[in-house]
Coordinates of C-alpha atoms in Angstrom, one line a residue:
M1 CA 0.0 0.0 0.5
K2 CA 3.1 1.8 1.2
R3 CA 4.5 2.0 -2.2
K4 CA 1.1 2.2 -4.8
M5 CA 1.0 5.5 -2.2
S6 CA 4.7 6.5 -3.1
M7 CA 4.4 6.0 -6.8
L8 CA 1.0 8.3 -6.6
L9 CA 2.8 11.0 -5.4
M10 CA 5.7 10.7 -7.7
L11 CA 3.5 11.1 -10.4
V12 CA 1.2 13.1 -9.4
L13 CA 4.9 15.9 -9.1
V14 CA 6.4 14.2 -12.3
F15 CA 2.3 15.4 -13.5
S16 CA 3.1 18.9 -11.4
M17 CA 6.5 19.4 -12.7
M18 CA 5.5 19.8 -16.5
G19 CA 3.5 21.3 -16.1
F20 CA 5.1 24.3 -14.3
G21 CA 7.1 25.2 -17.6
F22 CA 3.9 26.2 -20.1
A23 CA 0.2 27.2 -19.2
A24 CA -1.5 24.3 -18.7
E25 CA -4.5 23.8 -21.1
D26 CA -7.4 23.1 -19.0
D27 CA -7.0 27.2 -17.8
T28 CA -8.4 29.7 -19.3
V29 CA -6.1 33.5 -18.8
E30 CA -6.8 36.7 -19.1
I31 CA -3.8 38.8 -20.2
T32 CA -3.8 42.5 -20.9
I33 CA -0.7 44.2 -22.8
F34 CA -0.4 48.1 -23.1
H35 CA 1.2 49.7 -25.2
T36 CA 2.7 52.7 -26.3
N37 CA 4.7 53.9 -29.4
D38 CA 6.4 57.2 -30.9
A39 CA 6.0 59.2 -28.0
H40 CA 8.4 61.6 -28.6
A41 CA 9.1 62.5 -25.5
R42 CA 5.5 63.6 -25.3
V43 CA 4.9 62.9 -21.5
E44 CA 2.3 65.9 -20.1
S45 CA -1.2 64.7 -20.0
S46 CA -3.3 66.8 -22.1
A47 CA -6.1 67.6 -24.3
S48 CA -4.7 65.5 -27.3
V49 CA -1.7 63.8 -25.4
V50 CA -2.9 60.8 -22.9
G51 CA 0.9 61.2 -20.7
Y52 CA 2.9 59.0 -18.5
A53 CA 1.0 59.9 -15.5
K54 CA -1.8 59.0 -16.6
I55 CA -0.9 55.9 -18.4
A56 CA 0.4 55.1 -14.9
K57 CA -2.6 55.1 -13.5
L58 CA -4.6 53.0 -16.2
V59 CA -2.2 49.7 -15.8
N60 CA -1.7 50.0 -11.9
Q61 CA -5.7 50.1 -12.0
E62 CA -6.7 46.6 -14.3
K63 CA -3.1 45.2 -12.0
A64 CA -5.4 46.1 -9.1
L65 CA -9.1 43.6 -11.2
N66 CA -6.4 41.7 -13.2
P67 CA -2.3 41.2 -12.1
N68 CA -1.6 39.5 -16.3
V69 CA -1.0 43.0 -17.5
L70 CA 2.4 43.9 -19.4
L71 CA 3.7 47.6 -20.8
L72 CA 5.6 47.3 -23.7
D73 CA 7.0 49.8 -25.8
A74 CA 8.1 49.9 -30.0
G75 CA 10.6 52.7 -30.2
D76 CA 11.2 56.6 -31.0
A77 CA 11.0 57.4 -27.2
T78 CA 13.9 58.7 -25.0
H79 CA 13.8 61.7 -28.0
G80 CA 12.3 64.6 -29.4
Q81 CA 11.1 67.2 -27.0
T82 CA 13.2 69.0 -24.9
I83 CA 12.4 67.5 -21.5
A84 CA 14.3 64.5 -23.5
T85 CA 17.5 66.8 -25.2
L86 CA 18.9 68.6 -22.5
V87 CA 19.8 66.0 -20.6
K88 CA 20.1 62.8 -24.2
G89 CA 17.4 60.1 -23.4
E90 CA 17.8 60.0 -18.9
S91 CA 14.6 61.2 -18.5
I92 CA 12.7 59.6 -20.1
V93 CA 13.9 56.2 -18.7
D94 CA 13.1 57.8 -15.4
I95 CA 9.8 58.3 -16.4
Y96 CA 9.6 54.8 -17.6
N97 CA 11.1 53.5 -14.2
A98 CA 8.9 55.0 -12.3
V99 CA 5.6 53.9 -14.9
G100 CA 6.8 50.4 -15.0
Y101 CA 7.7 49.8 -18.3
D102 CA 8.5 45.5 -19.0
A103 CA 10.8 45.6 -22.2
M104 CA 10.9 48.5 -25.1
T105 CA 12.3 47.6 -28.6
L106 CA 14.9 50.4 -30.5
G107 CA 13.6 52.9 -33.0
N108 CA 15.9 54.6 -35.1
H109 CA 15.1 58.1 -32.9
D110 CA 16.4 56.9 -29.6
F111 CA 20.0 56.0 -31.4
N112 CA 20.1 60.4 -31.6
Y113 CA 22.6 60.3 -28.8
G114 CA 24.7 57.8 -30.5
K115 CA 25.5 54.0 -29.8
E116 CA 27.2 54.6 -26.4
R117 CA 24.9 56.4 -25.4
V118 CA 21.8 53.9 -25.7
L119 CA 24.4 51.5 -23.6
Q120 CA 23.8 54.0 -20.8
L121 CA 20.3 54.9 -20.6
E122 CA 20.0 50.7 -20.8
E123 CA 22.2 51.1 -17.6
M124 CA 19.7 53.1 -16.0
A125 CA 16.9 51.5 -17.4
N126 CA 14.5 48.6 -15.0
Y127 CA 13.7 47.0 -18.5
P128 CA 15.4 45.5 -20.8
F129 CA 15.8 47.4 -24.2
L130 CA 15.6 44.9 -27.0
A131 CA 16.8 44.8 -31.0
A132 CA 17.1 41.6 -31.7
N133 CA 18.5 42.3 -35.5
V134 CA 21.3 44.7 -34.9
I135 CA 24.5 43.6 -33.1
N136 CA 28.1 44.1 -33.2
E137 CA 31.2 44.3 -35.4
D138 CA 32.0 41.3 -33.9
G139 CA 28.9 39.0 -34.5
T140 CA 27.6 40.1 -30.2
P141 CA 24.3 40.8 -29.6
F142 CA 24.0 45.6 -29.1
V143 CA 21.3 45.2 -26.4
E144 CA 19.3 42.2 -25.5
R145 CA 17.9 40.5 -28.0
Y146 CA 14.0 38.6 -26.4
V147 CA 12.3 38.3 -23.2
I148 CA 10.4 36.2 -21.3
K149 CA 7.6 37.4 -19.1
E150 CA 5.1 34.7 -17.4
V151 CA 1.6 36.2 -16.5
G152 CA -0.5 34.1 -14.8
G153 CA 1.4 30.6 -15.4
V154 CA 1.5 31.7 -19.9
K155 CA 5.2 32.3 -20.9
V156 CA 4.8 35.9 -23.2
G157 CA 8.5 35.8 -24.9
V158 CA 9.4 39.2 -26.7
F159 CA 11.6 40.0 -28.9
G160 CA 12.4 43.6 -30.7
L161 CA 13.7 44.3 -34.0
A162 CA 14.5 47.7 -35.2
T163 CA 14.4 49.3 -38.6
P164 CA 17.0 49.2 -41.1
E165 CA 15.9 52.7 -41.6
T166 CA 18.2 53.7 -38.9
Y167 CA 21.2 53.6 -41.1
Y168 CA 20.1 56.6 -42.7
K169 CA 17.1 57.8 -40.3
S170 CA 19.3 58.6 -37.6
H171 CA 22.5 60.2 -37.5
P172 CA 25.2 57.9 -39.8
D173 CA 27.1 57.6 -37.6
N174 CA 25.2 56.7 -33.9
T175 CA 25.1 53.2 -36.2
K176 CA 29.3 53.1 -37.0
G177 CA 30.4 49.2 -35.9
L178 CA 26.6 48.0 -35.7
K179 CA 25.2 46.0 -38.2
I180 CA 20.8 46.1 -38.6
E181 CA 20.6 42.6 -39.5
N182 CA 17.9 41.7 -42.2
P183 CA 14.3 41.8 -39.5
I184 CA 12.4 38.4 -41.5
E185 CA 15.8 36.6 -41.3
T186 CA 16.1 37.3 -37.8
A187 CA 12.8 37.4 -36.9
K188 CA 12.5 33.3 -37.9
A189 CA 14.8 32.6 -35.8
M190 CA 13.6 33.7 -33.2
V191 CA 10.4 31.9 -33.3
A192 CA 12.8 29.0 -33.4
E193 CA 14.3 29.9 -30.8
L194 CA 11.6 31.3 -28.6
E195 CA 9.2 28.4 -30.2
G196 CA 10.3 25.8 -26.9
K197 CA 10.6 28.7 -23.8
A198 CA 7.3 30.7 -25.0
D199 CA 3.3 29.8 -25.0
L200 CA 2.5 33.1 -26.9
I201 CA 5.4 34.8 -29.2
V202 CA 5.3 39.1 -29.9
V203 CA 6.6 40.6 -31.8
L204 CA 8.0 44.3 -30.5
S205 CA 8.9 45.8 -34.0
H206 CA 10.0 49.7 -34.6
L207 CA 9.9 49.1 -39.0
G208 CA 6.1 50.2 -39.8
L209 CA 3.6 50.1 -41.9
E210 CA 5.2 52.5 -44.3
P211 CA 4.3 50.8 -48.3
A212 CA 7.9 52.2 -49.6
S213 CA 9.9 51.1 -47.1
E214 CA 11.6 47.7 -47.7
F215 CA 10.8 46.2 -44.5
T216 CA 7.6 46.2 -42.6
D217 CA 5.8 44.8 -39.9
R218 CA 2.7 43.0 -42.6
M219 CA 6.0 41.2 -44.0
I220 CA 7.1 39.7 -41.0
A221 CA 2.8 38.6 -40.7
Y222 CA 3.3 36.6 -43.8
Q223 CA 6.3 35.3 -43.9
V224 CA 6.8 34.2 -40.5
P225 CA 5.5 31.5 -39.1
G226 CA 4.6 31.0 -35.3
V227 CA 4.4 35.0 -35.0
D228 CA 1.6 35.8 -32.5
L229 CA 1.3 39.2 -32.0
I230 CA 2.7 42.7 -33.4
I231 CA 2.9 45.4 -32.0
G232 CA 4.7 47.9 -33.9
G233 CA 5.5 52.0 -34.5
H234 CA 7.6 54.5 -36.9
S235 CA 5.1 54.8 -38.9
H236 CA 3.0 56.1 -37.3
T237 CA -0.2 54.3 -38.3
R238 CA -3.7 54.8 -35.8
F239 CA -4.9 51.8 -35.6
S240 CA -8.4 52.0 -33.8
T241 CA -9.0 47.9 -33.9
G242 CA -5.5 47.2 -35.0
I243 CA -5.9 44.8 -37.8
V244 CA -5.4 41.2 -39.3
N245 CA -2.7 39.4 -41.8
N246 CA -2.6 36.0 -42.1
G247 CA -3.6 35.4 -39.2
V248 CA -1.5 38.0 -37.4
T249 CA -2.6 41.2 -35.6
I250 CA -0.6 44.1 -36.1
V251 CA -1.1 47.3 -33.0
Q252 CA -0.1 50.5 -33.5
T253 CA -1.2 53.8 -31.7
G254 CA 0.1 56.1 -33.5
G255 CA 2.4 59.0 -32.0
Y256 CA 2.8 61.2 -29.7
N257 CA 1.0 59.7 -27.1
E258 CA -2.4 60.8 -28.7
S259 CA -3.9 56.5 -27.5
L260 CA -2.6 54.4 -25.2
G261 CA -2.7 51.0 -26.8
R262 CA -4.6 47.9 -25.0
I263 CA -4.9 44.7 -26.3
D264 CA -7.5 41.1 -24.6
I265 CA -6.2 38.1 -24.8
T266 CA -8.2 35.8 -24.0
W267 CA -5.6 32.5 -23.0
S268 CA -7.3 29.0 -23.4
G269 CA -7.1 25.6 -23.3
G270 CA -3.1 25.6 -24.4
E271 CA -3.6 28.8 -27.3
I272 CA -4.7 31.7 -28.1
A273 CA -8.9 32.3 -27.8
A274 CA -9.1 35.6 -28.6
V275 CA -7.1 38.8 -29.9
K276 CA -9.1 42.5 -28.6
P277 CA -7.3 45.3 -29.1
Y278 CA -8.6 49.0 -29.1
L279 CA -7.2 52.3 -28.1
I280 CA -7.4 54.6 -25.3
P281 CA -7.8 58.0 -27.1
A282 CA -7.1 61.2 -24.7
A283 CA -10.3 62.5 -24.6
S284 CA -11.7 59.6 -23.4
V285 CA -9.4 60.2 -20.1
A286 CA -9.9 63.7 -20.4
D287 CA -11.4 62.7 -16.5
L288 CA -9.4 60.5 -15.3
A289 CA -6.5 62.3 -11.9
E290 CA -3.4 60.9 -13.1
D291 CA -0.7 58.9 -11.0
E292 CA 0.9 61.2 -8.4
T293 CA 4.0 60.0 -8.0
V294 CA 4.7 60.5 -11.7
K295 CA 3.2 63.9 -11.6
N296 CA 4.9 65.0 -9.8
L297 CA 8.5 63.5 -11.0
I298 CA 7.9 65.1 -14.9
T299 CA 6.7 68.0 -12.5
E300 CA 10.4 68.2 -11.3
L301 CA 12.0 67.2 -13.8
K302 CA 11.1 70.2 -16.5
G303 CA 11.6 72.3 -13.0
E304 CA 14.9 71.6 -13.2
Q305 CA 14.9 72.8 -16.5
D306 CA 12.7 76.1 -16.6
V307 CA 15.5 78.1 -16.6
V308 CA 17.1 77.6 -19.6
T309 CA 14.3 76.6 -21.4
S310 CA 11.9 79.6 -20.8
V311 CA 14.1 82.0 -21.8
V312 CA 11.5 84.4 -24.5
V313 CA 14.3 84.5 -27.9
G314 CA 11.4 86.7 -30.1
S315 CA 7.5 86.9 -30.9
T316 CA 5.6 85.9 -33.6
S317 CA 1.9 87.1 -34.5
V318 CA 1.8 83.9 -36.9
E319 CA 1.7 80.4 -36.1
L320 CA 4.7 78.8 -37.6
I321 CA 4.0 75.3 -39.0
G322 CA 5.8 72.6 -38.5
A323 CA 3.1 69.5 -38.0
R324 CA 4.0 66.4 -39.6
E325 CA 1.6 66.3 -42.2
L326 CA 2.4 69.2 -43.2
V327 CA 6.6 69.8 -43.5
R328 CA 6.7 65.9 -45.2
T329 CA 5.4 66.8 -48.1
G330 CA 5.5 70.6 -48.9
E331 CA 6.8 74.7 -48.3
T332 CA 5.9 75.2 -44.8
N333 CA 6.2 78.9 -43.3
L334 CA 8.8 78.0 -40.1
G335 CA 10.9 75.2 -42.7
N336 CA 11.4 78.6 -44.8
L337 CA 12.0 80.8 -41.6
I338 CA 14.7 78.3 -40.6
T339 CA 16.5 78.3 -44.1
Q340 CA 16.8 81.8 -44.2
A341 CA 18.6 81.0 -40.9
M342 CA 21.2 79.0 -42.3
L343 CA 21.6 81.1 -45.5
H344 CA 22.3 84.1 -41.9
V345 CA 24.4 82.0 -40.4
T346 CA 26.8 80.7 -43.5
G347 CA 26.3 83.1 -46.6
A348 CA 26.2 79.9 -48.3
D349 CA 24.3 80.4 -52.4
V350 CA 21.1 77.9 -51.5
A351 CA 20.0 76.4 -47.6
I352 CA 18.3 73.0 -47.5
T353 CA 17.4 71.1 -45.1
N354 CA 14.8 68.8 -44.6
G355 CA 11.0 68.2 -43.5
G356 CA 11.5 65.7 -41.4
G357 CA 13.9 67.6 -38.9
I358 CA 11.2 69.7 -38.6
R359 CA 9.3 68.3 -35.2
A360 CA 6.6 70.7 -34.3
S361 CA 5.0 74.1 -34.7
I362 CA 5.2 77.7 -33.0
D363 CA 1.6 78.8 -31.6
V364 CA 0.7 82.8 -31.7
G365 CA 3.0 84.8 -29.3
D366 CA 6.2 84.5 -27.3
I367 CA 8.8 82.0 -28.3
T368 CA 11.1 80.8 -26.2
V369 CA 14.6 78.4 -26.1
G370 CA 11.6 76.0 -25.1
E371 CA 10.4 76.2 -28.2
V372 CA 13.0 76.2 -30.4
S373 CA 14.5 73.4 -28.8
T374 CA 11.2 71.2 -29.7
V375 CA 10.9 72.1 -33.1
L376 CA 14.7 71.6 -33.4
P377 CA 15.1 69.1 -31.3
F378 CA 18.7 66.7 -32.6
G379 CA 21.2 68.7 -32.0
N380 CA 22.3 69.2 -35.8
Y381 CA 24.8 71.0 -37.2
I382 CA 25.3 73.6 -40.2
V383 CA 27.7 72.0 -42.6
T384 CA 28.6 74.2 -45.8
K385 CA 29.6 72.3 -48.8
S386 CA 30.4 73.2 -52.5
I387 CA 28.4 71.2 -54.7
T388 CA 27.4 71.0 -58.2
G389 CA 24.5 71.6 -59.9
E390 CA 24.3 68.3 -61.4
D391 CA 23.6 66.6 -56.8
L392 CA 21.6 69.9 -56.0
L393 CA 19.5 69.4 -58.7
K394 CA 19.3 65.5 -58.1
A395 CA 19.4 66.3 -54.1
I396 CA 15.9 68.5 -55.2
E397 CA 14.0 65.6 -57.2
H398 CA 15.2 63.1 -54.5
G399 CA 13.1 65.3 -51.1
L400 CA 10.4 64.9 -54.2
T401 CA 11.1 61.2 -54.6
D402 CA 7.1 60.5 -52.3
Y403 CA 5.3 63.2 -53.1
P404 CA 2.7 63.6 -52.6
N405 CA 3.0 60.6 -49.3
Q406 CA 4.1 62.3 -46.9
M407 CA 8.4 61.7 -46.5
G408 CA 11.0 62.9 -44.2
A409 CA 13.5 64.1 -46.7
F410 CA 11.3 66.9 -48.0
P411 CA 13.1 69.7 -48.3
H412 CA 12.9 73.4 -47.7
L413 CA 15.4 75.3 -49.5
A414 CA 16.3 79.2 -49.7
G415 CA 17.6 80.6 -51.9
I416 CA 16.3 78.6 -54.4
R417 CA 12.8 78.8 -56.6
V418 CA 12.2 74.6 -57.7
Q419 CA 8.5 73.8 -59.5
F420 CA 7.6 70.5 -59.7
D421 CA 5.1 68.1 -61.5
P422 CA 4.5 65.7 -59.4
S423 CA 2.5 63.3 -62.4
K424 CA 6.1 62.9 -64.2
E425 CA 8.3 60.0 -63.3
V426 CA 10.6 60.2 -60.3
G427 CA 14.2 61.4 -60.9
K428 CA 12.8 63.5 -63.5
R429 CA 10.0 65.9 -61.6
V430 CA 11.6 69.7 -61.2
V431 CA 10.7 71.3 -63.6
T432 CA 12.1 74.7 -63.6
A433 CA 14.9 75.6 -59.9
M434 CA 16.2 79.7 -60.0
I435 CA 18.3 80.7 -58.3
D436 CA 19.2 84.5 -58.3
G437 CA 16.9 84.7 -61.3
K438 CA 18.9 81.9 -63.2
A439 CA 18.1 78.3 -63.8
I440 CA 21.1 76.0 -61.8
D441 CA 23.8 75.5 -64.5
P442 CA 24.5 71.4 -63.5
A443 CA 27.9 71.5 -64.0
K444 CA 28.0 75.1 -61.7
S445 CA 28.9 74.7 -58.3
Y446 CA 26.6 76.4 -55.5
L447 CA 27.8 76.5 -51.6
V448 CA 25.1 74.3 -50.0
A449 CA 24.0 75.7 -46.0
T450 CA 22.8 71.8 -45.1
N451 CA 22.9 70.1 -41.5
D452 CA 25.4 67.3 -40.3
F453 CA 22.7 64.9 -40.6
M454 CA 21.9 65.3 -44.4
A455 CA 24.9 66.2 -45.4
A456 CA 26.6 62.6 -44.0
G457 CA 23.7 60.7 -46.4
G458 CA 21.1 60.5 -43.7
D459 CA 17.8 60.5 -45.0
D460 CA 19.8 59.0 -48.2
Y461 CA 20.6 62.2 -49.7
Q462 CA 23.7 60.0 -50.9
M463 CA 24.7 61.9 -52.9
F464 CA 26.0 64.8 -50.6
K465 CA 28.1 62.5 -48.6
T466 CA 31.1 62.2 -51.0
Y467 CA 31.6 65.9 -50.9
P468 CA 34.0 67.6 -48.3
E469 CA 33.5 70.1 -45.5
A470 CA 33.3 73.7 -46.9
G471 CA 32.5 75.3 -43.7
L472 CA 31.1 74.0 -40.3
F473 CA 28.9 76.1 -38.1
M474 CA 26.7 76.6 -34.5
A475 CA 23.4 74.0 -34.4
L476 CA 20.4 74.2 -36.5
D477 CA 18.2 75.5 -33.4
E478 CA 20.9 78.1 -32.1
A479 CA 20.6 79.6 -35.9
L480 CA 17.0 79.5 -35.4
V481 CA 17.9 81.5 -32.1
K482 CA 20.1 83.6 -33.2
Y483 CA 17.9 84.9 -37.0
I484 CA 15.3 86.1 -34.2
K485 CA 16.6 87.3 -32.2
E486 CA 18.4 89.7 -34.9
V487 CA 15.7 89.3 -37.7
G488 CA 13.0 88.5 -36.4
V489 CA 9.8 86.0 -38.0
G490 CA 8.6 89.2 -39.6
S491 CA 5.4 87.9 -41.5
A492 CA 7.1 84.1 -41.2
A493 CA 5.1 82.9 -45.6
V494 CA 5.2 80.6 -47.7
D495 CA 6.0 82.5 -51.0
G496 CA 6.5 79.0 -53.4
R497 CA 10.0 78.4 -52.8
I498 CA 8.9 74.5 -54.1
K499 CA 5.2 73.9 -55.3
V500 CA 3.0 71.6 -58.2
Y501 CA 4.8 73.5 -61.4
D502 CA 1.5 76.3 -62.8
G503 CA 3.3 77.2 -65.8
P504 CA 1.8 75.7 -69.9
A505 CA 2.1 72.5 -70.1
I506 CA 5.1 70.9 -71.0
E507 CA 4.1 68.7 -73.7
T508 CA 1.8 69.4 -76.3
P509 CA -1.9 66.4 -76.0
T510 CA -2.3 64.3 -77.8
T511 CA -6.5 66.3 -77.3
P512 CA -7.7 69.4 -78.3
V513 CA -7.8 71.1 -75.7
P514 CA -10.4 74.1 -74.7
A515 CA -7.7 77.9 -75.3
E516 CA -9.8 79.0 -71.6
P517 CA -9.8 76.1 -68.6
A518 CA -13.3 75.4 -67.2
A519 CA -14.7 77.1 -64.9
P520 CA -14.2 75.0 -61.9
T521 CA -17.9 73.6 -60.8
P522 CA -19.8 75.7 -58.8
V523 CA -19.8 73.9 -55.2
P524 CA -23.5 74.4 -53.5
V525 CA -22.9 75.9 -50.4
P526 CA -25.9 75.7 -47.4
E527 CA -26.4 79.3 -47.2
G528 CA -24.8 80.0 -43.5
Q529 CA -23.2 77.2 -43.0
A530 CA -19.9 77.4 -45.3
T531 CA -18.8 80.3 -47.8
A532 CA -16.6 79.4 -51.1
Y533 CA -13.3 80.6 -51.5
T534 CA -11.2 78.8 -55.4
V535 CA -7.9 78.8 -54.7
V536 CA -4.9 80.7 -56.6
S537 CA -1.8 79.8 -57.6
G538 CA 0.8 80.1 -54.3
D539 CA -1.7 79.2 -51.7
T540 CA -1.3 77.1 -49.0
L541 CA -4.1 75.5 -46.7
S542 CA -2.5 77.5 -43.5
H543 CA -2.5 80.5 -45.6
I544 CA -5.7 80.3 -46.3
A545 CA -7.2 79.2 -42.8
L546 CA -4.9 82.6 -42.2
K547 CA -7.5 84.9 -44.2
H548 CA -10.5 83.6 -42.9
N549 CA -10.0 83.0 -39.1
T550 CA -9.3 79.3 -38.7
T551 CA -7.8 76.7 -38.7
W552 CA -5.7 74.9 -41.5
Q553 CA -6.6 71.0 -39.9
K554 CA -10.2 72.5 -39.2
L555 CA -10.2 73.2 -43.0
A556 CA -8.5 69.8 -43.5
E557 CA -11.4 68.0 -42.0
Y558 CA -14.8 69.9 -43.0
N559 CA -13.2 69.1 -46.7
K560 CA -12.4 65.8 -46.3
L561 CA -8.6 66.4 -47.4
S562 CA -6.6 63.1 -47.5
N563 CA -3.4 65.3 -48.0
P564 CA -3.9 68.8 -46.3
N565 CA -0.6 70.6 -48.5
L566 CA -2.3 69.3 -52.2
I567 CA -5.0 71.6 -53.6
L568 CA -4.4 73.2 -56.5
P569 CA -5.5 76.2 -57.9
G570 CA -9.1 76.6 -58.7
Q571 CA -9.2 73.5 -56.2
V572 CA -13.0 75.2 -54.4
I573 CA -12.0 75.0 -50.1
L574 CA -15.7 75.9 -48.4
I575 CA -15.0 77.7 -44.6
P576 CA -16.7 76.8 -42.5
A577 CA -19.1 79.6 -40.6
M578 CA -17.2 80.7 -37.2

């Protein structure tokens, strides 16, 4: 009898130990994963930003109801606002530690302080930095490849993927000595490694979903069997309830902490029974009390910096436009102000800077050092190079490659006026390019001021890379402060430096065309609700908005414009009644 009892106890022990490694198949476990991406150091709660004090509150509230909770970030966290850039990301790590993040992957902008700083920040963090496809020259991992978190008996394996675009979407010097390997092949290897260790496999990805990208989250979903969930970033794509590709759920919140992502996963019978992703936008938590610990930490961090950031350097009577969707698709008054500042401090013939480097707008009123730093947070300095007209034209063509889609390489200019035809093939879109009223001479050399990021081939401006530096100047944000102090903002405006060609037809049409263009079809306008405005050459949506005491955002929404920067002469814009 004792022997039978001993055997029974042994069997119970063996089976209990076998069940220890993975979740029991007959158990149902509810798991919640909160996630953020592309916050770019938007830390404070506001009408449009959830903020980390409210994120902490939401996460802690859920943990009180169900402890099976993870909090993950898909990259571009440690850079972008003055609170981060003044201390090279340390403040963000402090905040993430306080909020209780479980892991983050490395976005391209997380490399902006250099690879050594990434490792320093990782040492400060109470959570791992993940990037399985980033390796050192000797083949060793640059940071952790993956982490396994056990929640409710379910082992969740999370591995990180960095975008190879980091090579040129951070300063090229920041990744020297590192290799960013093929994300698809890396993901296959990681799944093979984790399948014996984890129940659930999550990709924490900074690849994004831009069709122009070489590698995307959709490719991972279709080409890497065994992935259960992809939490993404980089493309600032907003999915209210996620998407499903090839049976794999892909989520992304948009960016700037405008929403917190939440995924509720039901694990039952040893597999995923349900995945329910959704967003928690800032407006939905407007009345939520903030977590006091995190709120006080942010207040303390900002207070330490106020002495520097609150200094007023000038003022503006118009909004200086730096919205992402506008600076990446067309000329703006802020882009013009920045490039004028570049000419002012260098004396160059031409200035060119990338729209992706302009990170925020400046409201009407006083302009502070902190606001300028927020607009230009990368610490780039101004470089001059003597460049042939041929390569200057190639540079402008490159910046127009993806027009009218958003592109960080879109060129903002001074000293040159460009008209282009987006209907032409890529590389042949520039119709006119004039310096001092004369067409660019391809054989002539021009002194060009740009930022050191582009000068080194950043945003794929490879044509600049081979030219030697003619001069080194101050940081871009310092140059803008200097210009505002010495020259002022004035009535900063869009003046047609780079615009869609509006001259006579370039090619002879194959069908007869009336001598006079047909008048635009009248748009019925309900009385008392709106007025109609017909676009003229040189107009921009922001310019029209200023004329009518409204905002370009309201006009874009009211007129259902998919690209607010693409408006054409003759087009009718409805101005809503105030």
